[in-house]
Short mmCIF file of C-alpha atoms in Angstrom, two decimals:
data_model
loop_
_atom_site.label_atom_id
_atom_site.label_comp_id
_atom_site.label_asym_id
_atom_site.label_seq_id
_atom_site.Cartn_x
_atom_site.Cartn_y
_atom_site.Cartn_z
CA UNK A 13 0.09 -0.30 0.50
CA UNK A 14 1.03 3.34 0.09
CA UNK A 15 -1.87 6.56 1.06
CA UNK A 16 -1.26 9.75 2.08
CA UNK A 17 -4.03 10.89 1.68
CA UNK A 18 -5.01 12.10 4.57
CA UNK A 19 -3.26 14.73 7.54
CA UNK A 20 -2.26 12.10 9.43
CA UNK A 21 -0.14 9.84 6.97
CA UNK A 22 2.91 8.02 7.93
CA UNK A 23 5.69 10.96 8.90
CA UNK A 24 3.27 13.33 6.36
CA UNK A 25 5.88 11.12 3.85
CA UNK A 26 3.11 7.95 3.88
CA UNK A 27 1.29 4.66 4.10
CA UNK A 28 2.48 1.84 3.20
CA UNK A 29 2.64 -1.58 5.67
CA UNK A 30 -1.31 -0.22 8.14
CA UNK A 31 -2.67 3.17 7.94
CA UNK A 32 -2.72 6.01 10.81
CA UNK A 33 -6.41 5.85 10.36
CA UNK A 34 -6.36 1.81 11.00
CA UNK A 35 -7.17 0.71 7.16
CA UNK A 36 -5.04 -3.22 6.26
CA UNK A 37 -2.63 -3.44 3.58
CA UNK A 38 -5.19 -5.39 1.14
CA UNK A 39 -8.26 -2.85 2.47
CA UNK A 40 -5.97 -0.21 1.05
CA UNK A 41 -5.02 -2.20 -2.02
CA UNK A 42 -8.91 -2.61 -2.42
CA UNK A 43 -9.63 0.94 -1.77
CA UNK A 44 -7.04 2.20 -5.09
CA UNK A 45 -8.41 -0.50 -7.26
CA UNK A 46 -11.84 0.81 -7.10
CA UNK A 47 -10.52 4.20 -7.73
CA UNK A 48 -8.52 2.56 -10.60
CA UNK A 49 -12.14 0.63 -11.99
CA UNK A 50 -13.84 4.82 -10.79
CA UNK A 51 -11.43 5.89 -13.82
CA UNK A 52 -11.76 3.81 -16.31
CA UNK A 53 -15.62 4.01 -16.29
CA UNK A 54 -15.25 8.01 -15.74
CA UNK A 55 -13.29 7.66 -19.36
CA UNK A 56 -16.44 5.57 -20.75
CA UNK A 57 -18.54 7.87 -19.42
CA UNK A 58 -16.59 10.10 -20.87
CA UNK A 59 -17.01 9.79 -23.92
CA UNK A 60 -21.79 9.59 -23.97
CA UNK A 61 -23.34 12.60 -25.46
CA UNK A 62 -25.03 14.34 -23.05
CA UNK A 63 -26.91 13.78 -21.19
CA UNK A 64 -25.76 10.89 -19.18
CA UNK A 65 -28.41 8.65 -17.31
CA UNK A 66 -27.50 9.86 -14.29
CA UNK A 67 -27.11 6.92 -12.63
CA UNK A 68 -23.89 7.15 -13.43
CA UNK A 69 -22.52 9.75 -11.72
CA UNK A 70 -24.60 8.82 -8.76
CA UNK A 71 -22.77 5.36 -8.03
CA UNK A 72 -19.27 7.38 -8.82
CA UNK A 73 -20.02 9.39 -6.55
CA UNK A 74 -21.64 7.74 -4.01
CA UNK A 75 -18.49 4.94 -4.36
CA UNK A 76 -15.57 7.29 -4.79
CA UNK A 77 -17.15 8.01 -1.63
CA UNK A 78 -16.22 5.08 0.23
CA UNK A 79 -12.19 5.82 -0.10
CA UNK A 80 -12.38 8.04 2.30
CA UNK A 81 -11.04 8.05 5.15
CA UNK A 82 -12.11 7.07 7.82
CA UNK A 83 -15.39 5.77 5.93
CA UNK A 84 -15.59 1.90 5.45
CA UNK A 85 -13.13 -0.45 6.04
CA UNK A 86 -14.80 -3.66 5.05
CA UNK A 87 -12.96 -5.91 2.06
CA UNK A 88 -15.85 -7.82 1.76
CA UNK A 89 -17.98 -4.38 1.13
CA UNK A 90 -15.54 -2.61 -1.37
CA UNK A 91 -15.31 -5.75 -3.89
CA UNK A 92 -18.55 -5.55 -4.49
CA UNK A 93 -18.33 -1.92 -5.23
CA UNK A 94 -15.43 -2.61 -7.62
CA UNK A 95 -17.85 -5.79 -9.88
CA UNK A 96 -21.16 -3.07 -9.57
CA UNK A 97 -18.03 -0.29 -11.17
CA UNK A 98 -16.75 -2.96 -13.66
CA UNK A 99 -20.70 -3.98 -14.91
CA UNK A 100 -21.28 -0.51 -15.56
CA UNK A 101 -17.97 0.33 -17.08
CA UNK A 102 -19.11 -2.53 -19.85
CA UNK A 103 -22.33 -1.35 -20.35
CA UNK A 104 -20.94 1.95 -21.46
CA UNK A 105 -18.39 0.71 -23.41
CA UNK A 106 -22.24 -1.28 -25.23
CA UNK A 107 -23.41 2.14 -25.59
CA UNK A 108 -20.51 3.69 -27.21
CA UNK A 109 -19.92 0.19 -28.94
CA UNK A 110 -16.14 0.48 -29.08
CA UNK A 111 -16.01 4.21 -29.78
CA UNK A 112 -13.00 5.99 -27.38
CA UNK A 113 -11.41 9.98 -28.26
CA UNK A 114 -8.09 9.38 -28.06
CA UNK A 115 -5.90 5.78 -26.92
CA UNK A 116 -7.82 3.08 -23.77
CA UNK A 117 -5.71 3.67 -20.63
CA UNK A 118 -5.42 0.20 -18.66
CA UNK A 119 -8.07 0.90 -16.28
CA UNK A 120 -11.04 1.13 -19.18
CA UNK A 121 -9.01 -2.07 -20.38
CA UNK A 122 -8.89 -4.36 -16.76
CA UNK A 123 -11.72 -7.47 -15.90
CA UNK A 124 -12.58 -10.10 -13.53
CA UNK A 125 -14.22 -12.93 -12.71
CA UNK A 126 -14.13 -13.19 -9.25
CA UNK A 127 -11.58 -12.39 -6.13
CA UNK A 128 -8.64 -14.06 -6.84
CA UNK A 129 -8.05 -11.67 -10.10
CA UNK A 130 -8.67 -8.31 -9.13
CA UNK A 131 -6.92 -9.26 -5.39
CA UNK A 132 -4.36 -9.47 -7.82
CA UNK A 133 -4.90 -6.64 -10.24
CA UNK A 134 -4.90 -4.03 -6.63
CA UNK A 135 -1.59 -3.21 -5.40
CA UNK A 136 -0.61 -2.01 -8.42
CA UNK A 137 -2.71 0.46 -9.71
CA UNK A 138 -1.90 3.50 -6.73
CA UNK A 139 -1.38 6.86 -6.30
CA UNK A 140 2.11 6.67 -7.06
CA UNK A 141 0.83 5.15 -10.49
CA UNK A 142 -0.45 8.71 -11.89
CA UNK A 143 2.38 9.59 -12.70
CA UNK A 144 6.12 8.74 -12.51
CA UNK A 145 6.64 12.52 -12.51
CA UNK A 146 5.78 14.29 -8.79
CA UNK A 147 4.71 17.68 -9.52
CA UNK A 148 1.78 16.18 -11.92
CA UNK A 149 0.61 13.29 -9.33
CA UNK A 150 1.04 16.13 -6.09
CA UNK A 151 -1.93 18.51 -8.63
CA UNK A 152 -3.83 14.90 -10.26
CA UNK A 153 -3.82 13.53 -5.82
CA UNK A 154 -5.20 17.32 -5.65
CA UNK A 155 -7.49 17.22 -7.87
CA UNK A 156 -8.44 13.81 -6.97
CA UNK A 157 -8.71 14.09 -3.27
CA UNK A 158 -10.80 17.26 -4.04
CA UNK A 159 -13.23 15.14 -6.29
CA UNK A 160 -13.68 12.90 -2.93
CA UNK A 161 -14.70 15.59 -0.80
CA UNK A 162 -17.34 16.95 -3.47
CA UNK A 163 -18.59 13.11 -3.79
CA UNK A 164 -19.33 12.61 -0.06
CA UNK A 165 -21.82 16.73 -0.03
CA UNK A 166 -23.13 15.64 -3.57
CA UNK A 167 -24.27 12.15 -1.97
CA UNK A 168 -25.48 13.63 0.72
CA UNK A 169 -27.24 16.23 -1.65
CA UNK A 170 -28.04 13.10 -3.70
CA UNK A 171 -29.21 11.02 -0.70
CA UNK A 172 -32.90 14.33 -0.24
CA UNK A 173 -33.86 14.12 -3.72
CA UNK A 174 -30.75 17.15 -4.64
CA UNK A 175 -29.46 15.74 -7.83
CA UNK A 176 -26.62 18.10 -10.31
CA UNK A 177 -25.54 17.24 -13.72
CA UNK A 178 -22.89 20.03 -13.65
CA UNK A 179 -21.01 18.17 -11.47
CA UNK A 180 -21.24 14.73 -11.95
CA UNK A 181 -19.78 15.34 -15.19
CA UNK A 182 -17.58 17.42 -13.06
CA UNK A 183 -16.39 14.52 -10.88
CA UNK A 184 -16.59 12.02 -14.04
CA UNK A 185 -14.68 14.93 -16.37
CA UNK A 186 -11.78 15.68 -13.40
CA UNK A 187 -11.88 11.09 -12.75
CA UNK A 188 -10.51 10.73 -16.83
CA UNK A 189 -8.20 12.90 -16.52
CA UNK A 190 -6.35 11.56 -13.74
CA UNK A 191 -6.07 9.24 -15.61
CA UNK A 192 -4.02 10.62 -19.13
CA UNK A 193 -0.61 12.63 -19.73
CA UNK A 194 -1.74 16.01 -19.28
CA UNK A 195 1.20 18.77 -18.64
CA UNK A 196 1.31 20.51 -15.64
CA UNK A 197 -0.60 24.02 -16.38
CA UNK A 198 -3.40 22.31 -17.57
CA UNK A 199 -3.81 19.98 -14.44
CA UNK A 200 -2.90 22.58 -12.86
CA UNK A 201 -6.13 25.09 -14.32
CA UNK A 202 -8.16 21.72 -13.70
CA UNK A 203 -7.42 21.96 -9.97
CA UNK A 204 -9.23 25.19 -9.78
CA UNK A 205 -12.07 23.58 -12.34
CA UNK A 206 -12.31 20.84 -9.83
CA UNK A 207 -12.11 24.82 -7.11
CA UNK A 208 -15.61 25.68 -8.53
CA UNK A 209 -17.16 22.20 -8.58
CA UNK A 210 -16.77 22.59 -4.79
CA UNK A 211 -18.10 25.67 -4.01
CA UNK A 212 -21.37 23.39 -6.38
CA UNK A 213 -21.47 21.01 -4.55
CA UNK A 214 -21.75 22.73 -1.15
CA UNK A 215 -24.39 24.78 -2.79
CA UNK A 216 -26.25 22.51 -3.33
CA UNK A 217 -25.97 20.34 -0.25
CA UNK A 218 -26.93 23.50 1.82
CA UNK A 219 -29.84 24.08 -0.54
CA UNK A 220 -30.68 20.89 -0.23
CA UNK A 221 -30.73 20.50 3.68
CA UNK A 222 -32.70 24.04 4.62
CA UNK A 223 -35.39 23.27 1.76
CA UNK A 224 -36.08 20.50 3.79
CA UNK A 225 -35.53 21.30 7.25
CA UNK A 226 -35.37 24.45 7.15
CA UNK A 227 -32.66 27.30 8.29
CA UNK A 228 -30.95 26.89 10.84
CA UNK A 229 -30.87 28.81 13.49
CA UNK A 230 -29.72 29.84 16.80
CA UNK A 231 -29.39 27.09 19.26
CA UNK A 232 -29.04 26.28 22.37
CA UNK A 233 -27.61 22.39 22.33
CA UNK A 234 -28.04 20.25 26.01
CA UNK A 235 -24.94 17.94 27.50
CA UNK A 236 -26.02 16.59 29.44
CA UNK A 237 -27.79 13.34 29.17
CA UNK A 238 -31.32 11.63 30.47
CA UNK A 239 -32.89 8.87 32.10
CA UNK A 240 -34.41 6.69 29.49
CA UNK A 241 -31.83 5.03 27.52
CA UNK A 242 -30.64 6.84 24.44
CA UNK A 243 -29.07 5.98 20.48
CA UNK A 244 -25.90 7.28 18.93
CA UNK A 245 -26.11 8.88 15.95
CA UNK A 246 -22.73 9.72 14.31
CA UNK A 247 -21.64 11.58 10.99
CA UNK A 248 -23.22 13.57 8.34
CA UNK A 249 -26.34 11.77 6.62
CA UNK A 250 -29.32 14.08 8.03
CA UNK A 251 -32.98 12.04 6.23
CA UNK A 252 -30.64 9.01 8.48
CA UNK A 253 -31.86 10.96 11.69
CA UNK A 254 -34.96 11.62 10.44
CA UNK A 255 -35.96 8.39 9.88
CA UNK A 256 -34.51 6.99 13.36
CA UNK A 257 -36.51 10.13 15.27
CA UNK A 258 -39.81 9.47 13.41
CA UNK A 259 -39.50 4.93 14.29
CA UNK A 260 -37.93 6.26 17.89
CA UNK A 261 -40.53 9.04 18.74
CA UNK A 262 -42.95 7.27 21.60
CA UNK A 263 -40.83 4.31 22.25
CA UNK A 264 -38.85 5.65 25.43
CA UNK A 265 -35.90 5.82 23.60
CA UNK A 266 -34.21 9.14 23.53
CA UNK A 267 -31.82 10.29 20.21
CA UNK A 268 -28.69 12.11 21.29
CA UNK A 269 -26.60 13.45 18.42
CA UNK A 270 -21.83 12.84 18.32
CA UNK A 271 -19.27 15.03 16.45
CA UNK A 272 -20.66 15.51 13.37
CA UNK A 273 -23.68 15.79 13.80
CA UNK A 274 -23.81 18.34 16.42
CA UNK A 275 -25.08 20.44 13.76
CA UNK A 276 -28.57 18.43 13.24
CA UNK A 277 -30.52 20.51 17.11
CA UNK A 278 -30.02 22.98 15.09
CA UNK A 279 -32.48 22.45 12.22
CA UNK A 280 -35.65 23.88 13.18
CA UNK A 281 -37.55 20.01 11.89
CA UNK A 282 -35.55 18.36 14.11
CA UNK A 283 -35.71 20.33 17.55
CA UNK A 284 -39.75 19.43 17.45
CA UNK A 285 -39.24 15.71 18.32
CA UNK A 286 -39.31 15.86 22.47
CA UNK A 287 -36.84 12.90 22.24
CA UNK A 288 -33.87 14.64 20.37
CA UNK A 289 -31.79 14.66 23.64
CA UNK A 290 -28.77 17.29 23.42
CA UNK A 291 -25.34 16.14 22.03
CA UNK A 292 -22.71 13.37 23.81
CA UNK A 293 -19.49 13.03 23.53
CA UNK A 294 -16.65 15.36 21.51
CA UNK A 295 -15.32 15.26 17.98
CA UNK A 296 -14.74 11.72 16.02
CA UNK A 297 -10.98 10.65 17.17
CA UNK A 298 -13.05 10.48 21.14
CA UNK A 299 -15.96 7.98 19.94
CA UNK A 300 -13.61 4.73 21.33
CA UNK A 301 -14.66 6.26 24.51
CA UNK A 302 -17.77 8.45 24.45
CA UNK A 303 -19.66 4.31 22.77
CA UNK A 304 -18.19 2.75 25.88
CA UNK A 305 -19.41 5.07 27.61
CA UNK A 306 -22.66 6.22 26.32
CA UNK A 307 -24.16 2.37 26.89
CA UNK A 308 -27.23 2.34 23.53
CA UNK A 309 -26.23 1.41 20.31
CA UNK A 310 -24.42 3.32 18.17
CA UNK A 311 -25.54 4.60 14.37
CA UNK A 312 -22.62 5.29 12.20
CA UNK A 313 -23.83 7.64 8.86
CA UNK A 314 -21.33 8.50 7.01
CA UNK A 315 -17.70 8.41 7.17
CA UNK A 316 -15.20 9.24 10.47
CA UNK A 317 -15.39 5.40 11.62
CA UNK A 318 -12.41 4.23 13.95
CA UNK A 319 -11.53 0.39 14.18
CA UNK A 320 -14.03 -0.60 16.49
CA UNK A 321 -13.07 -2.07 20.47
CA UNK A 322 -14.89 -5.79 21.56
CA UNK A 323 -16.88 -3.27 24.24
CA UNK A 324 -18.77 -1.60 22.16
CA UNK A 325 -18.75 -4.15 19.39
CA UNK A 326 -21.98 -5.28 19.09
CA UNK A 327 -23.69 -2.41 19.53
CA UNK A 328 -22.65 -0.45 16.61
CA UNK A 329 -24.04 -0.07 12.94
CA UNK A 330 -22.93 1.20 9.66
CA UNK A 331 -25.22 2.88 7.37
CA UNK A 332 -24.86 3.95 4.01
CA UNK A 333 -21.26 3.82 2.68
CA UNK A 334 -19.24 2.84 5.57
CA UNK A 335 -18.27 -0.24 6.78
CA UNK A 336 -16.59 -2.00 9.38
CA UNK A 337 -15.86 -5.64 9.77
CA UNK A 338 -17.98 -7.78 11.85
CA UNK A 339 -20.19 -4.53 12.10
CA UNK A 340 -24.74 -5.17 11.41
CA UNK A 341 -24.89 -2.50 8.54
CA UNK A 342 -28.24 -1.15 7.70
CA UNK A 343 -29.20 -1.50 3.81
CA UNK A 344 -29.61 1.64 2.31
CA UNK A 345 -33.49 2.37 2.10
CA UNK A 346 -35.59 1.11 -1.33
CA UNK A 347 -37.40 3.53 -3.26
CA UNK A 348 -40.17 5.33 -1.07
CA UNK A 349 -39.48 3.23 1.87
CA UNK A 350 -37.55 4.09 4.50
CA UNK A 351 -34.43 2.18 6.10
CA UNK A 352 -35.57 -0.53 9.24
CA UNK A 353 -33.75 1.22 13.28
CA UNK A 354 -35.88 -1.43 14.53
CA UNK A 355 -32.81 -3.70 15.66
CA UNK A 356 -31.30 -0.53 16.69
CA UNK A 357 -34.90 0.37 18.78
CA UNK A 358 -35.00 -3.28 20.18
CA UNK A 359 -31.13 -3.22 21.26
CA UNK A 360 -31.99 0.16 23.27
CA UNK A 361 -34.61 -0.62 25.27
CA UNK A 362 -32.12 -3.51 26.67
CA UNK A 363 -28.76 -0.77 28.04
CA UNK A 364 -28.62 1.31 30.16
CA UNK A 365 -29.43 4.64 30.20
CA UNK A 366 -25.44 7.24 28.74
CA UNK A 367 -23.62 7.99 31.68
CA UNK A 368 -23.12 11.69 32.34
CA UNK A 369 -19.98 12.70 30.54
CA UNK A 370 -20.66 17.00 30.80
CA UNK A 371 -23.49 19.39 31.81
CA UNK A 372 -23.93 22.99 30.33
CA UNK A 373 -25.11 23.37 26.77
CA UNK A 374 -23.41 24.77 23.63
CA UNK A 375 -24.56 27.01 20.87
CA UNK A 376 -24.72 26.74 17.40
CA UNK A 377 -26.92 27.75 14.61
CA UNK A 378 -24.60 30.91 12.75
CA UNK A 379 -25.32 29.36 9.19
CA UNK A 380 -25.91 31.88 6.45
CA UNK A 381 -28.82 32.37 6.95
CA UNK A 382 -29.22 33.31 10.65
CA UNK A 383 -25.71 35.59 10.45
CA UNK A 384 -27.21 37.95 7.92
CA UNK A 385 -30.87 38.66 10.07
CA UNK A 386 -27.94 39.76 12.63
CA UNK A 387 -26.28 41.98 9.50
CA UNK A 388 -26.82 44.96 10.87
CA UNK A 389 -25.87 43.61 15.12
CA UNK A 390 -21.89 42.22 13.19
CA UNK A 391 -21.95 45.29 10.87
CA UNK A 392 -22.30 47.82 13.49
CA UNK A 393 -19.70 46.10 16.28
CA UNK A 394 -17.49 46.75 13.79
CA UNK A 395 -17.10 50.05 12.84
CA UNK A 396 -18.08 50.86 16.77
CA UNK A 397 -14.49 48.36 17.29
CA UNK A 398 -16.71 46.32 19.46
CA UNK A 399 -15.07 43.40 16.63
CA UNK A 400 -11.98 44.36 15.40
CA UNK A 401 -11.53 40.21 13.67
CA UNK A 402 -13.14 37.30 12.39
CA UNK A 403 -10.45 34.68 12.68
CA UNK A 404 -12.54 31.55 10.72
CA UNK A 405 -11.19 28.49 12.37
CA UNK A 406 -13.57 24.72 10.27
CA UNK A 407 -11.79 21.87 9.85
CA UNK A 408 -11.33 19.01 10.75
CA UNK A 409 -11.18 17.59 14.49
CA UNK A 410 -8.16 14.94 14.81
CA UNK A 411 -5.78 12.70 17.08
CA UNK A 412 -2.43 14.50 17.25
CA UNK A 413 -1.43 16.59 19.92
CA UNK A 414 -0.36 19.22 17.85
CA UNK A 415 -3.60 19.94 16.97
CA UNK A 416 -3.63 21.57 20.77
CA UNK A 417 -2.67 24.40 19.17
CA UNK A 418 -5.96 25.27 18.10
CA UNK A 419 -7.65 25.27 21.03
CA UNK A 420 -4.57 27.44 22.40
CA UNK A 421 -5.58 30.08 19.65
CA UNK A 422 -8.77 30.55 20.47
CA UNK A 423 -7.49 31.04 24.08
CA UNK A 424 -5.41 33.55 23.02
CA UNK A 425 -7.33 35.24 20.85
CA UNK A 426 -7.80 38.96 21.91
CA UNK A 427 -11.53 39.06 23.22
CA UNK A 428 -12.09 41.54 20.44
CA UNK A 429 -11.69 39.06 17.87
CA UNK A 430 -14.92 36.53 16.90
CA UNK A 431 -14.61 32.44 15.29
CA UNK A 432 -16.43 32.25 12.42
CA UNK A 433 -16.32 27.67 12.99
CA UNK A 434 -17.76 25.27 10.90
CA UNK A 435 -16.83 21.05 11.71
CA UNK A 436 -15.72 18.76 13.75
CA UNK A 437 -12.42 21.62 14.41
CA UNK A 438 -15.22 23.70 16.62
CA UNK A 439 -14.15 20.42 19.63
CA UNK A 440 -11.26 22.47 19.67
CA UNK A 441 -12.37 25.41 21.73
CA UNK A 442 -16.42 25.60 21.11
CA UNK A 443 -16.67 24.89 25.48
CA UNK A 444 -14.19 27.39 26.04
CA UNK A 445 -15.80 30.50 27.35
CA UNK A 446 -14.88 32.68 25.36
CA UNK A 447 -17.63 34.45 26.18
CA UNK A 448 -19.51 37.19 24.12
CA UNK A 449 -19.20 40.59 22.16
CA UNK A 450 -22.59 42.36 22.63
CA UNK A 451 -24.21 38.97 22.62
CA UNK A 452 -22.86 37.74 19.66
CA UNK A 453 -21.26 35.00 20.94
CA UNK A 454 -17.25 34.65 20.43
CA UNK A 455 -17.28 30.99 18.96
CA UNK A 456 -20.53 31.45 15.18
CA UNK A 457 -20.26 28.10 14.86
CA UNK A 458 -22.09 27.49 11.40
CA UNK A 459 -22.20 23.62 11.67
CA UNK A 460 -21.06 20.30 9.50
CA UNK A 461 -17.52 20.88 7.75
CA UNK A 462 -19.90 21.64 4.45
CA UNK A 463 -21.35 24.03 5.76
CA UNK A 464 -17.76 25.71 5.73
CA UNK A 465 -19.80 27.30 1.89
CA UNK A 466 -22.55 28.73 4.98
CA UNK A 467 -18.90 30.98 6.22
CA UNK A 468 -17.93 31.89 2.79
CA UNK A 469 -21.10 32.69 1.60
CA UNK A 470 -20.68 34.92 4.99
CA UNK A 471 -17.92 36.92 4.50
CA UNK A 472 -19.18 37.61 0.94
CA UNK A 473 -21.64 39.73 1.87
CA UNK A 474 -19.95 41.81 4.25
CA UNK A 475 -17.99 42.05 1.45
CA UNK A 476 -21.46 43.20 0.22
CA UNK A 477 -22.06 45.49 3.29
CA UNK A 478 -18.53 47.62 3.69
CA UNK A 479 -18.79 48.21 0.30
CA UNK A 480 -14.71 46.56 -0.61
CA UNK A 481 -13.79 45.82 -4.41
CA UNK A 482 -12.12 42.76 -2.39
CA UNK A 483 -12.29 39.91 -0.09
CA UNK A 484 -9.80 39.99 0.48
CA UNK A 485 -9.92 43.66 2.45
CA UNK A 486 -11.74 42.54 4.63
CA UNK A 487 -11.10 42.26 8.31
CA UNK A 488 -10.81 38.41 8.38
CA UNK A 489 -8.41 35.90 9.19
CA UNK A 490 -8.64 32.00 7.68
CA UNK A 491 -6.23 29.60 10.70
CA UNK A 492 -7.53 26.44 9.07
CA UNK A 493 -7.42 22.47 10.05
CA UNK A 494 -7.81 20.11 7.70
CA UNK A 495 -7.79 16.09 8.49
CA UNK A 496 -8.98 13.82 5.58
CA UNK A 497 -10.62 15.09 1.43
CA UNK A 498 -12.99 17.21 2.36
CA UNK A 499 -12.10 19.50 3.83
CA UNK A 500 -9.27 19.39 0.66
CA UNK A 501 -12.24 20.71 -1.41
CA UNK A 502 -13.31 23.20 1.40
CA UNK A 503 -10.28 24.59 0.64
CA UNK A 504 -9.57 24.41 -3.33
CA UNK A 505 -13.61 25.41 -2.95
CA UNK A 506 -11.66 28.57 -1.11
CA UNK A 507 -9.00 29.75 -3.57
CA UNK A 508 -11.53 29.43 -6.49
CA UNK A 509 -14.03 31.79 -4.57
CA UNK A 510 -10.85 34.31 -4.58
CA UNK A 511 -9.60 34.29 -0.58
CA UNK A 512 -6.12 34.25 -0.47
CA UNK A 513 -3.64 33.95 2.57
CA UNK A 514 -5.28 30.90 4.15
CA UNK A 515 -3.09 29.34 7.32
CA UNK A 516 -3.49 25.51 7.34
CA UNK A 517 -1.88 22.69 9.74
CA UNK A 518 -1.17 21.35 11.77
CA UNK A 519 0.94 20.18 8.30
CA UNK A 520 0.50 21.12 4.95
CA UNK A 521 -1.01 17.84 3.23
CA UNK A 522 1.84 14.74 2.42
CA UNK A 523 1.09 15.10 -0.83
CA UNK A 524 2.07 18.16 -2.23
CA UNK A 525 5.31 18.71 -3.61
CA UNK A 526 7.92 20.72 -3.19
CA UNK A 527 6.64 22.40 -6.84
CA UNK A 528 3.06 22.72 -5.96
CA UNK A 529 3.60 23.63 -2.20
CA UNK A 530 5.54 26.89 -3.39
CA UNK A 531 2.66 27.18 -6.42
CA UNK A 532 0.56 27.26 -3.57
CA UNK A 533 2.12 30.12 -1.66
CA UNK A 534 3.46 32.66 -4.38
CA UNK A 535 -0.45 32.36 -5.77
CA UNK A 536 -2.88 31.84 -2.72
CA UNK A 537 -1.04 33.92 -0.03
CA UNK A 538 -0.73 29.61 1.56
CA UNK A 539 0.39 29.44 4.94
CA UNK A 540 1.93 26.73 7.74
CA UNK A 541 0.31 26.72 10.81
CA UNK A 542 2.78 28.15 13.59
CA UNK A 543 3.53 28.57 16.70
CA UNK A 544 0.60 29.50 18.17
CA UNK A 545 0.89 33.09 19.78
CA UNK A 546 2.89 34.56 16.85
CA UNK A 547 0.19 33.36 14.33
CA UNK A 548 -2.18 34.98 16.46
CA UNK A 549 0.17 38.29 16.69
CA UNK A 550 0.35 37.85 12.55
CA UNK A 551 -3.83 37.32 12.21
CA UNK A 552 -4.26 39.93 14.27
CA UNK A 553 -2.16 42.57 11.89
CA UNK A 554 -3.24 40.90 8.54
CA UNK A 555 -0.93 38.29 8.06
#
C-alpha cells in the first residue's frame, strides 16, 4: 500500500504498512482498485454524448465517497463496489460501440472474473501510478482528493433528492483526466476547476438541507443526559437522523448526536421531536471512549468510523457508504420507503441510559441565513471597534497532540475577535468560556464541514455590506485545520472563490510536492500554521 490522503499519514510522507487511520494493507489496495476502476468507468462515461444517464454519476460519487478516510474498512463491501463498477463500465462500453477518442487507458481494459483476479490487480494501481513525475502526481492527487470531498457532498445532496448533472459531469471529467498524460498548466487549471465544482457541491447540499429541514437557527444544545435509554447517531447524514427520530417517537428511547451530527440540532425540523435529547461526547476520534460510556446502540451514518473496540462492537451499526468488518450494516432504503432501524430500537430498550460525561450547553446555528439576520448588529460592532477581526477556524479535528495549537489560538485571540467555525475542528475550542461581544457569541458555529460554504457566503455578504471591492480587504483571517478529503474540497472551494492568505495545519498535505506547495504559496498565499502566539499576532495585523 501507499496512502497519503489524510493529515495523519506516517511521517507526513505516506502509510506503507498499515494506515494511521487503522486501514489494513489489503483494504487500502482494494480502495485503490476501486478508484482505478472508477477512472476507467469515467473515461467511457466522458465519451457519452449529453445528457448522460444520472445513474453513472450517482454511482461514481457514492463509490468514491466510500474511499474517503475512515469511511469504509469492509473489504467485502468494497469488492462489491468494484464488481458494480466493472458492470457499469461494460454497459458504457456497449453504448459507445467501441468508439473512443484517444488511446485506451489500462483502467478501461482490465477485467476480473472473481475475487482472486481483482486482488491480483489491487496493489498495482494506486496513487503512485498516476504519474512518475512527482509534480504532476501531486496535482492529480489534489484533483482526486478534491473530487472525493465533492462526491461526499454530492451524495448527501442526492439522498435528499437534489442532484446536479453539472457536478456529475465535472467529477467524471476530473477522474477521466487523471488517467491522461497532461501538462502541469492543464492540471493546475483542473485543480481550480475542481474548486469551482466544490463550491457548487456545497451550495447544492446547503439547498438540499435547508429546503428539507429549514434554515439553521440559533440553538442551545444540552450536553447532559436524560434517564431513558438512548441511541447515539454520528456522521453527517441528516435523512438517517430524521427517519430514526420518526421511528423512535413514543418508544421511550432518546436520540443523541455525536461529533459532526451536532449541527442537526440547529435545524427547525428536528427540534420538534421531544426525544431529541442533546449532544454526547466530542469529535470523531473520541468515539472509543464516548461509545463505551454511552451504553446504547450507535449508528455511524457516514465517514469518521475508527477501529471498533470489543466493548461496544455488539451495539454499533453502520449504514450508507460506511462499513466495518464484523459490524452490522443497515441496508439502504428502497424507493419510496425508509431505512429500518427497528433492530437498533429493540436493542436500545435493553440497554442502560448513557453515563453523563459533562453538563452545560453549546450554542450554534450561525449559518449564512441566520448571520444575515444579525448583519446590522455585526456591522455596527465592526464599525464601533467592538469587533476588530474575524478568524475562520473551520475544518477537521484529529488525534495528533499538535492540534492543541487550535485550542491555544482560540484562547489567545483578543476579546474583540470572533471565531467563525464549521466542521469537527470546533471541538478544540467550542467548550471554552470565551464570552460574547455585545450579545454576539465569540464562537459562531455554522454547522458541519460542508457548512464552510456558509462561512464563505457570510464573508462575501460582509464584503458587500462594507462596500469593499475584494473579499480579502475584510478584517478576516483563515486558520484552517485539515484532516481528510472533504477539507481538501473546502480548501479548493475557498481558492476558487478568491480567498487568499489561508493558514492551514497542523501540517501541509504530504501529497503536495515542494514545487506544487511553492506554487500555492506564490499564487494564493497559503501558509503553514506555526506557534499559536506568533500566529495570533500575525492574524491580528492581517498577516
